[in-house]
mmCIF file of C-alpha atoms in Angstrom:
data_model
loop_
_atom_site.group_PDB
_atom_site.id
_atom_site.type_symbol
_atom_site.label_atom_id
_atom_site.label_comp_id
_atom_site.label_asym_id
_atom_site.label_seq_id
_atom_site.Cartn_x
_atom_site.Cartn_y
_atom_site.Cartn_z
ATOM 1 C CA MET A 1 6.917 -55.068 -58.018
ATOM 2 C CA TYR A 2 9.727 -52.924 -59.355
ATOM 3 C CA LEU A 3 7.660 -49.746 -58.816
ATOM 4 C CA ILE A 4 6.818 -50.691 -55.212
ATOM 5 C CA LYS A 5 10.474 -51.428 -54.436
ATOM 6 C CA ASN A 6 11.561 -48.149 -56.013
ATOM 7 C CA TRP A 7 8.920 -46.250 -54.007
ATOM 8 C CA LEU A 8 10.144 -47.832 -50.746
ATOM 9 C CA VAL A 9 13.757 -46.854 -51.477
ATOM 10 C CA SER A 10 12.705 -43.309 -52.279
ATOM 11 C CA SER A 11 10.612 -43.077 -49.078
ATOM 12 C CA VAL A 12 13.500 -44.316 -46.934
ATOM 13 C CA PHE A 13 15.820 -41.787 -48.601
ATOM 14 C CA VAL A 14 13.400 -38.897 -47.937
ATOM 15 C CA PHE A 15 12.913 -40.034 -44.324
ATOM 16 C CA LEU A 16 16.681 -40.187 -43.711
ATOM 17 C CA SER A 17 17.127 -36.779 -45.322
ATOM 18 C CA ILE A 18 14.511 -35.243 -43.013
ATOM 19 C CA CYS A 19 16.147 -36.832 -39.952
ATOM 20 C CA MET A 20 19.557 -35.481 -40.964
ATOM 21 C CA LEU A 21 18.091 -32.012 -41.567
ATOM 22 C CA ASN A 22 16.380 -31.990 -38.139
ATOM 23 C CA ALA A 23 19.585 -33.162 -36.483
ATOM 24 C CA GLN A 24 21.557 -30.411 -38.243
ATOM 25 C CA GLN A 25 18.978 -27.764 -37.193
ATOM 26 C CA SER A 26 19.155 -29.056 -33.618
ATOM 27 C CA LEU A 27 22.947 -28.810 -33.694
ATOM 28 C CA ASP A 28 22.767 -25.309 -35.181
ATOM 29 C CA LYS A 29 20.364 -24.286 -32.398
ATOM 30 C CA LYS A 30 22.751 -25.553 -29.719
ATOM 31 C CA GLU A 31 25.642 -23.669 -31.322
ATOM 32 C CA ARG A 32 23.545 -20.538 -31.924
ATOM 33 C CA LYS A 33 25.241 -17.433 -30.595
ATOM 34 C CA ILE A 34 23.572 -15.660 -27.656
ATOM 35 C CA ASN A 35 24.066 -11.895 -27.534
ATOM 36 C CA ASP A 36 22.747 -11.321 -24.044
ATOM 37 C CA TYR A 37 20.035 -12.272 -21.557
ATOM 38 C CA LYS A 38 16.804 -10.515 -20.666
ATOM 39 C CA VAL A 39 16.263 -10.692 -16.906
ATOM 40 C CA LEU A 40 12.600 -10.862 -15.928
ATOM 41 C CA ILE A 41 11.704 -10.712 -12.227
ATOM 42 C CA LEU A 42 8.186 -11.746 -11.211
ATOM 43 C CA ASP A 43 7.323 -12.096 -7.519
ATOM 44 C CA GLY A 44 10.988 -12.455 -6.652
ATOM 45 C CA SER A 45 11.517 -15.279 -9.178
ATOM 46 C CA ILE A 46 14.259 -14.465 -11.688
ATOM 47 C CA THR A 47 14.004 -15.744 -15.278
ATOM 48 C CA ARG A 48 16.949 -15.286 -17.666
ATOM 49 C CA LEU A 49 15.708 -15.293 -21.268
ATOM 50 C CA PRO A 50 18.367 -15.591 -24.051
ATOM 51 C CA ILE A 51 18.600 -12.830 -26.663
ATOM 52 C CA TYR A 52 19.766 -14.049 -30.106
ATOM 53 C CA PRO A 53 21.031 -11.997 -33.086
ATOM 54 C CA GLN A 54 18.256 -10.197 -34.969
ATOM 55 C CA ASN A 55 18.611 -12.312 -38.127
ATOM 56 C CA ASP A 56 18.486 -15.542 -36.115
ATOM 57 C CA ILE A 57 15.454 -17.780 -36.510
ATOM 58 C CA SER A 58 14.070 -17.926 -32.966
ATOM 59 C CA ILE A 59 11.026 -17.011 -30.921
ATOM 60 C CA SER A 60 10.850 -13.273 -30.323
ATOM 61 C CA ILE A 61 12.066 -12.321 -26.837
ATOM 62 C CA LYS A 62 9.222 -9.812 -26.729
ATOM 63 C CA ASP A 63 6.683 -12.589 -27.292
ATOM 64 C CA ILE A 64 8.195 -14.693 -24.503
ATOM 65 C CA VAL A 65 8.133 -11.785 -22.062
ATOM 66 C CA ASN A 66 4.559 -10.886 -22.994
ATOM 67 C CA ASP A 67 3.427 -14.495 -22.545
ATOM 68 C CA GLN A 68 5.023 -14.679 -19.097
ATOM 69 C CA LEU A 69 3.526 -11.346 -18.075
ATOM 70 C CA GLU A 70 0.029 -12.372 -19.199
ATOM 71 C CA THR A 71 0.287 -15.549 -17.112
ATOM 72 C CA TYR A 72 1.501 -13.460 -14.181
ATOM 73 C CA TYR A 73 -1.343 -10.935 -14.554
ATOM 74 C CA GLN A 74 -3.994 -13.664 -14.787
ATOM 75 C CA LYS A 75 -2.737 -15.317 -11.587
ATOM 76 C CA LYS A 76 -2.663 -11.999 -9.733
ATOM 77 C CA LEU A 77 -6.200 -11.176 -10.818
ATOM 78 C CA THR A 78 -7.687 -14.423 -9.508
ATOM 79 C CA ASP A 79 -5.507 -15.327 -6.503
ATOM 80 C CA THR A 80 -7.460 -15.744 -3.216
ATOM 81 C CA TRP A 81 -10.687 -14.477 -4.761
ATOM 82 C CA ASN A 82 -13.435 -13.948 -2.169
ATOM 83 C CA THR A 83 -16.474 -11.696 -2.599
ATOM 84 C CA LYS A 84 -17.723 -12.050 0.982
ATOM 85 C CA ILE A 85 -14.673 -10.952 3.005
ATOM 86 C CA PHE A 86 -13.109 -7.480 2.854
ATOM 87 C CA ASN A 87 -9.597 -8.847 3.415
ATOM 88 C CA PRO A 88 -9.230 -12.501 2.328
ATOM 89 C CA PHE A 89 -5.444 -12.291 2.828
ATOM 90 C CA ARG A 90 -5.596 -11.884 6.604
ATOM 91 C CA GLY A 91 -2.694 -13.728 8.214
ATOM 92 C CA LYS A 92 -0.843 -14.268 4.940
ATOM 93 C CA LYS A 93 2.817 -13.282 4.961
ATOM 94 C CA ILE A 94 4.303 -11.549 1.948
ATOM 95 C CA THR A 95 7.901 -11.214 0.847
ATOM 96 C CA GLU A 96 9.245 -7.676 0.968
ATOM 97 C CA PRO A 97 9.924 -5.683 -1.054
ATOM 98 C CA ILE A 98 6.848 -6.101 -3.245
ATOM 99 C CA GLN A 99 7.369 -5.850 -6.988
ATOM 100 C CA LEU A 100 4.579 -4.200 -9.004
ATOM 101 C CA ARG A 101 4.151 -3.895 -12.759
ATOM 102 C CA PHE A 102 1.802 -1.529 -14.572
ATOM 103 C CA LYS A 103 0.463 -1.711 -18.120
ATOM 104 C CA ASP A 104 -0.742 1.896 -17.997
ATOM 105 C CA ASN A 105 1.156 5.188 -17.829
ATOM 106 C CA GLU A 106 -1.766 7.094 -16.323
ATOM 107 C CA PHE A 107 -4.666 6.301 -14.017
ATOM 108 C CA ALA A 108 -8.185 7.728 -14.044
ATOM 109 C CA ASN A 109 -9.194 10.543 -11.712
ATOM 110 C CA PRO A 110 -11.529 8.849 -9.185
ATOM 111 C CA VAL A 111 -13.696 11.992 -8.867
ATOM 112 C CA ASN A 112 -15.297 14.379 -11.366
ATOM 113 C CA ARG A 113 -13.413 17.396 -10.086
ATOM 114 C CA LYS A 114 -9.875 18.509 -9.360
ATOM 115 C CA MET A 115 -8.239 16.021 -6.999
ATOM 116 C CA VAL A 116 -7.685 17.672 -3.628
ATOM 117 C CA VAL A 117 -6.084 15.430 -1.008
ATOM 118 C CA THR A 118 -7.427 16.487 2.401
ATOM 119 C CA SER A 119 -5.714 13.802 4.487
ATOM 120 C CA ARG A 120 -2.770 11.586 3.599
ATOM 121 C CA TYR A 121 -1.580 8.061 4.330
ATOM 122 C CA GLY A 122 0.062 7.995 7.742
ATOM 123 C CA TRP A 123 -0.332 8.485 11.472
ATOM 124 C CA ARG A 124 -3.479 10.457 12.319
ATOM 125 C CA ARG A 125 -5.049 11.144 15.704
ATOM 126 C CA ARG A 126 -2.996 8.335 17.255
ATOM 127 C CA ARG A 127 -4.272 5.855 14.710
ATOM 128 C CA ALA A 128 -3.084 4.532 11.367
ATOM 129 C CA HIS A 129 -4.763 6.083 8.345
ATOM 130 C CA HIS A 130 -4.348 3.448 5.614
ATOM 131 C CA GLY A 131 -5.363 5.566 2.626
ATOM 132 C CA ILE A 132 -5.829 9.104 1.396
ATOM 133 C CA ASP A 133 -8.960 11.267 1.524
ATOM 134 C CA ILE A 134 -10.027 13.081 -1.647
ATOM 135 C CA ASP A 135 -12.554 15.897 -1.507
ATOM 136 C CA LEU A 136 -15.994 15.395 -3.052
ATOM 137 C CA GLN A 137 -19.655 16.211 -2.467
ATOM 138 C CA ILE A 138 -22.385 13.735 -1.541
ATOM 139 C CA GLY A 139 -23.736 12.200 -4.737
ATOM 140 C CA ASP A 140 -20.598 12.833 -6.816
ATOM 141 C CA SER A 141 -19.561 9.975 -9.099
ATOM 142 C CA VAL A 142 -16.680 7.765 -7.908
ATOM 143 C CA LYS A 143 -14.675 5.973 -10.590
ATOM 144 C CA SER A 144 -12.200 3.087 -10.695
ATOM 145 C CA ILE A 145 -8.662 4.336 -11.251
ATOM 146 C CA LEU A 146 -7.593 1.241 -13.284
ATOM 147 C CA ASP A 147 -9.095 -1.644 -15.244
ATOM 148 C CA GLY A 148 -10.100 -4.491 -13.002
ATOM 149 C CA LYS A 149 -12.731 -6.765 -11.529
ATOM 150 C CA VAL A 150 -15.018 -5.969 -8.593
ATOM 151 C CA ARG A 151 -14.203 -8.309 -5.707
ATOM 152 C CA TYR A 152 -16.201 -6.871 -2.801
ATOM 153 C CA VAL A 153 -19.300 -4.695 -2.457
ATOM 154 C CA GLY A 154 -20.676 -4.142 1.029
ATOM 155 C CA TYR A 155 -20.725 -2.257 4.319
ATOM 156 C CA HIS A 156 -17.422 -2.618 6.182
ATOM 157 C CA GLY A 157 -16.878 -1.118 9.642
ATOM 158 C CA GLY A 158 -15.484 2.414 9.609
ATOM 159 C CA HIS A 159 -15.290 2.333 5.808
ATOM 160 C CA GLY A 160 -19.077 2.364 5.515
ATOM 161 C CA LYS A 161 -20.371 1.437 2.073
ATOM 162 C CA THR A 162 -17.330 0.099 0.257
ATOM 163 C CA VAL A 163 -16.281 -1.204 -3.148
ATOM 164 C CA VAL A 164 -13.024 -3.145 -3.613
ATOM 165 C CA VAL A 165 -11.610 -3.574 -7.126
ATOM 166 C CA ARG A 166 -8.870 -6.110 -7.942
ATOM 167 C CA HIS A 167 -6.508 -5.039 -10.734
ATOM 168 C CA TYR A 168 -4.404 -7.033 -13.212
ATOM 169 C CA ASN A 169 -1.156 -6.694 -11.215
ATOM 170 C CA GLY A 170 -2.610 -7.898 -7.891
ATOM 171 C CA LEU A 171 -3.258 -4.431 -6.487
ATOM 172 C CA GLU A 172 -6.642 -3.736 -4.939
ATOM 173 C CA THR A 173 -8.187 -0.291 -4.610
ATOM 174 C CA VAL A 174 -10.713 0.437 -1.873
ATOM 175 C CA TYR A 175 -13.386 3.120 -2.343
ATOM 176 C CA ALA A 176 -15.044 3.932 0.994
ATOM 177 C CA HIS A 177 -17.760 6.150 2.593
ATOM 178 C CA LEU A 178 -19.979 5.728 -0.484
ATOM 179 C CA SER A 179 -23.694 6.485 -0.497
ATOM 180 C CA THR A 180 -24.634 4.244 -3.432
ATOM 181 C CA TYR A 181 -23.223 1.145 -5.168
ATOM 182 C CA LEU A 182 -23.295 1.061 -8.971
ATOM 183 C CA VAL A 183 -21.448 -2.220 -9.552
ATOM 184 C CA LYS A 184 -21.723 -5.853 -8.431
ATOM 185 C CA GLU A 185 -19.244 -8.521 -7.353
ATOM 186 C CA ASN A 186 -17.379 -10.296 -10.177
ATOM 187 C CA GLN A 187 -18.152 -7.468 -12.607
ATOM 188 C CA GLU A 188 -15.304 -6.544 -14.959
ATOM 189 C CA ILE A 189 -14.823 -2.786 -15.241
ATOM 190 C CA LYS A 190 -12.718 -0.322 -17.195
ATOM 191 C CA LYS A 191 -10.490 2.495 -16.020
ATOM 192 C CA GLY A 192 -12.647 5.551 -15.357
ATOM 193 C CA GLN A 193 -15.888 3.587 -15.042
ATOM 194 C CA VAL A 194 -18.296 4.864 -12.364
ATOM 195 C CA ILE A 195 -18.589 2.360 -9.493
ATOM 196 C CA GLY A 196 -20.598 4.360 -6.946
ATOM 197 C CA LYS A 197 -21.623 7.710 -5.512
ATOM 198 C CA GLY A 198 -19.818 9.674 -2.816
ATOM 199 C CA GLY A 199 -21.250 9.890 0.710
ATOM 200 C CA VAL A 200 -20.508 10.008 4.428
ATOM 201 C CA THR A 201 -21.222 6.422 5.504
ATOM 202 C CA GLY A 202 -19.067 4.751 8.162
ATOM 203 C CA ASN A 203 -16.618 6.732 10.272
ATOM 204 C CA SER A 204 -16.511 9.847 8.105
ATOM 205 C CA ARG A 205 -16.021 13.469 9.152
ATOM 206 C CA GLY A 206 -17.646 15.236 6.231
ATOM 207 C CA SER A 207 -18.061 14.073 2.647
ATOM 208 C CA HIS A 208 -14.936 12.699 0.992
ATOM 209 C CA LEU A 209 -13.654 9.642 -0.833
ATOM 210 C CA HIS A 210 -11.404 7.433 1.281
ATOM 211 C CA LEU A 211 -9.132 5.681 -1.234
ATOM 212 C CA GLU A 212 -6.845 2.839 -0.229
ATOM 213 C CA VAL A 213 -4.326 0.865 -2.280
ATOM 214 C CA ARG A 214 -3.664 -2.653 -1.015
ATOM 215 C CA TYR A 215 -1.567 -5.622 -2.058
ATOM 216 C CA GLU A 216 -2.475 -8.999 -0.566
ATOM 217 C CA GLY A 217 -4.048 -7.256 2.409
ATOM 218 C CA ARG A 218 -1.209 -4.794 3.074
ATOM 219 C CA SER A 219 -1.914 -1.103 2.560
ATOM 220 C CA ILE A 220 0.539 0.920 0.460
ATOM 221 C CA ASN A 221 0.972 4.676 0.511
ATOM 222 C CA PRO A 222 -0.917 5.613 -2.700
ATOM 223 C CA GLU A 223 1.401 8.565 -3.330
ATOM 224 C CA TYR A 224 4.336 6.169 -3.763
ATOM 225 C CA LEU A 225 2.576 4.711 -6.823
ATOM 226 C CA PHE A 226 0.398 7.505 -8.208
ATOM 227 C CA GLU A 227 0.749 11.233 -8.692
ATOM 228 C CA PHE A 228 -2.497 12.896 -7.635
ATOM 229 C CA SER A 229 -2.378 16.017 -9.787
ATOM 230 C CA ASP A 230 -4.016 17.561 -12.853
ATOM 231 C CA THR A 231 -2.238 14.886 -14.906
ATOM 232 C CA PRO A 232 -2.788 11.681 -12.918
ATOM 233 C CA LYS A 233 0.168 9.488 -13.797
ATOM 234 C CA ILE A 234 1.654 6.227 -12.576
ATOM 235 C CA LEU A 235 5.158 6.962 -11.338
ATOM 236 C CA SER A 236 6.841 3.954 -12.999
ATOM 237 C CA ASP A 237 5.931 0.853 -15.005
ATOM 238 C CA VAL A 238 7.978 -1.238 -12.563
ATOM 239 C CA LEU A 239 8.124 -0.445 -8.855
ATOM 240 C CA PHE A 240 9.620 -2.142 -5.818
ATOM 241 C CA VAL A 241 7.736 -1.307 -2.625
ATOM 242 C CA PRO A 242 9.836 -1.534 0.568
ATOM 243 C CA ARG A 243 8.375 -1.830 4.074
ATOM 244 C CA LYS A 244 8.505 1.916 4.687
ATOM 245 C CA TRP A 245 5.740 2.551 2.153
ATOM 246 C CA MET A 246 3.511 -0.093 3.752
ATOM 247 C CA THR A 247 3.818 1.271 7.302
ATOM 248 C CA PRO A 248 1.469 4.195 8.108
ATOM 249 C CA ARG A 249 3.212 5.184 11.363
ATOM 250 C CA LEU A 250 6.331 6.114 9.390
ATOM 251 C CA HIS A 251 4.334 8.865 7.673
ATOM 252 C CA ARG A 252 2.187 11.796 8.739
ATOM 253 C CA SER A 253 -1.326 12.358 7.403
ATOM 254 C CA THR A 254 -0.823 16.132 7.449
ATOM 255 C CA ARG A 255 2.034 16.283 4.932
ATOM 256 C CA LYS A 256 3.254 14.516 1.829
ATOM 257 C CA SER A 257 6.221 12.234 2.459
ATOM 258 C CA ASN A 258 9.440 12.719 0.519
ATOM 259 C CA ILE A 259 9.110 10.139 -2.244
ATOM 260 C CA VAL A 260 12.106 8.311 -3.701
ATOM 261 C CA ILE A 261 11.046 5.677 -6.230
ATOM 262 C CA CYS A 262 12.806 2.289 -6.269
ATOM 263 C CA LYS A 263 12.739 0.658 -9.708
ATOM 264 C CA THR A 264 15.273 -2.099 -8.937
ATOM 265 C CA ILE A 265 16.515 -4.131 -5.985
ATOM 266 C CA GLU A 266 19.751 -2.139 -6.222
ATOM 267 C CA ASP A 267 17.748 1.050 -5.613
ATOM 268 C CA ILE A 268 16.279 -0.535 -2.459
ATOM 269 C CA ASN A 269 19.713 -1.473 -1.075
ATOM 270 C CA LYS A 270 21.158 1.956 -1.869
ATOM 271 C CA LEU A 271 18.240 3.679 -0.154
ATOM 272 C CA LYS A 272 18.641 1.534 2.963
ATOM 273 C CA GLU A 273 22.275 2.561 3.283
ATOM 274 C CA GLU A 274 21.458 6.244 2.782
ATOM 275 C CA GLN A 275 18.651 6.161 5.340
ATOM 276 C CA LYS A 276 20.642 4.408 8.044
ATOM 277 C CA LYS A 277 20.992 6.787 10.985
ATOM 278 C CA ILE A 278 22.814 6.706 14.288
ATOM 279 C CA TYR A 279 21.206 8.064 17.458
ATOM 280 C CA THR A 280 23.312 8.762 20.544
ATOM 281 C CA VAL A 281 21.587 7.871 23.811
ATOM 282 C CA GLN A 282 21.060 10.825 26.125
ATOM 283 C CA LYS A 283 20.166 11.110 29.808
ATOM 284 C CA GLY A 284 16.627 9.909 30.489
ATOM 285 C CA ASP A 285 16.292 8.001 27.208
ATOM 286 C CA THR A 286 14.530 4.652 27.028
ATOM 287 C CA LEU A 287 13.933 2.376 24.076
ATOM 288 C CA TYR A 288 10.255 3.354 24.106
ATOM 289 C CA ARG A 289 11.065 7.068 24.075
ATOM 290 C CA ILE A 290 13.584 6.664 21.243
ATOM 291 C CA ALA A 291 11.143 4.542 19.230
ATOM 292 C CA ASP A 292 8.347 7.080 19.662
ATOM 293 C CA LYS A 293 10.618 9.979 18.698
ATOM 294 C CA HIS A 294 11.596 8.328 15.406
ATOM 295 C CA GLY A 295 8.245 6.752 14.551
ATOM 296 C CA LEU A 296 9.532 3.208 14.965
ATOM 297 C CA GLY A 297 8.551 0.161 16.969
ATOM 298 C CA VAL A 298 10.673 -0.976 19.925
ATOM 299 C CA SER A 299 10.907 -4.458 18.394
ATOM 300 C CA GLU A 300 12.339 -2.949 15.176
ATOM 301 C CA ILE A 301 15.068 -1.069 17.045
ATOM 302 C CA CYS A 302 15.905 -4.207 19.024
ATOM 303 C CA LYS A 303 16.146 -6.297 15.860
ATOM 304 C CA ILE A 304 18.360 -3.789 14.036
ATOM 305 C CA ASN A 305 20.710 -3.420 17.011
ATOM 306 C CA SER A 306 20.570 -7.041 18.250
ATOM 307 C CA ILE A 307 19.441 -6.033 21.749
ATOM 308 C CA GLN A 308 16.569 -7.023 24.050
ATOM 309 C CA LYS A 309 13.552 -4.907 25.024
ATOM 310 C CA ASP A 310 14.739 -4.841 28.644
ATOM 311 C CA SER A 311 18.332 -3.881 27.754
ATOM 312 C CA VAL A 312 19.808 -1.094 29.886
ATOM 313 C CA LEU A 313 20.913 1.852 27.750
ATOM 314 C CA LYS A 314 24.050 3.817 28.561
ATOM 315 C CA ILE A 315 24.521 7.551 27.972
ATOM 316 C CA GLY A 316 26.601 7.980 24.817
ATOM 317 C CA GLN A 317 25.613 4.562 23.438
ATOM 318 C CA GLU A 318 24.976 4.584 19.675
ATOM 319 C CA ILE A 319 21.688 3.134 18.401
ATOM 320 C CA ILE A 320 21.041 2.435 14.719
ATOM 321 C CA ILE A 321 17.780 4.042 13.608
ATOM 322 C CA ASN A 322 16.639 2.718 10.209
#
């Protein structure tokens, strides 16, 4: 009986000691000094992660960031997955600017030859050209520029035989005018893996690879993200894509646009201020003529200047052209 009683007392003492220790650790954690915060922005959502002193016992900030990024990448890879429709995002609105993250520093050359861009993203023959054309010969191998998963394989309008690859950050790359498919839907592929052979299917004037970069259905000027040169590199691990780089009529297919990379929201705001221009109305000007001259839509000019489409312009009136 004495031994049982002694064992109970000892057990209670150990239990109380553990409770006090846990309470003390909890108190220490609350009072733990925070050096700074790591700001992580994903899809416009801001997370502030505390950074503790190096000798502090806490979860590594790097591990937390990596865990959040992996969750983000997995969602982007599987969101609105459809293998039957070329653009499953039709009608979906996205928040601008788009934020993109890249794991890689370089991308794979999509062709087995020097990359020669024969036509760029922009306005071409009174129509929007949503990608870039890269020279190749019929039968040349076409490769995926990044790791990803094949979402669509099929014949699509002017694109002809087309393969669409979804990548880990939500980007999709479109490979068009192919002659042969070498992959299937839902197939996981690696950067540089051959996905098809070059051709002239669809609306193609001569053999070339039509390469598009899309995000949730919106085309992006590929040259804002990738440098198509002898050393194919990704221009930044984090990029914010403003509306300008998703609007073909603001660019010309015959020349490379002047590229200024935005790595933060502050860069976007600074660029907007620098690009703001004032146009003085001259005799004979109309909103449609001004819009056409500056590669803008009438509705855009009206919105910026808080005027109506049928507003009467006066000579000498100043119009903001963004």
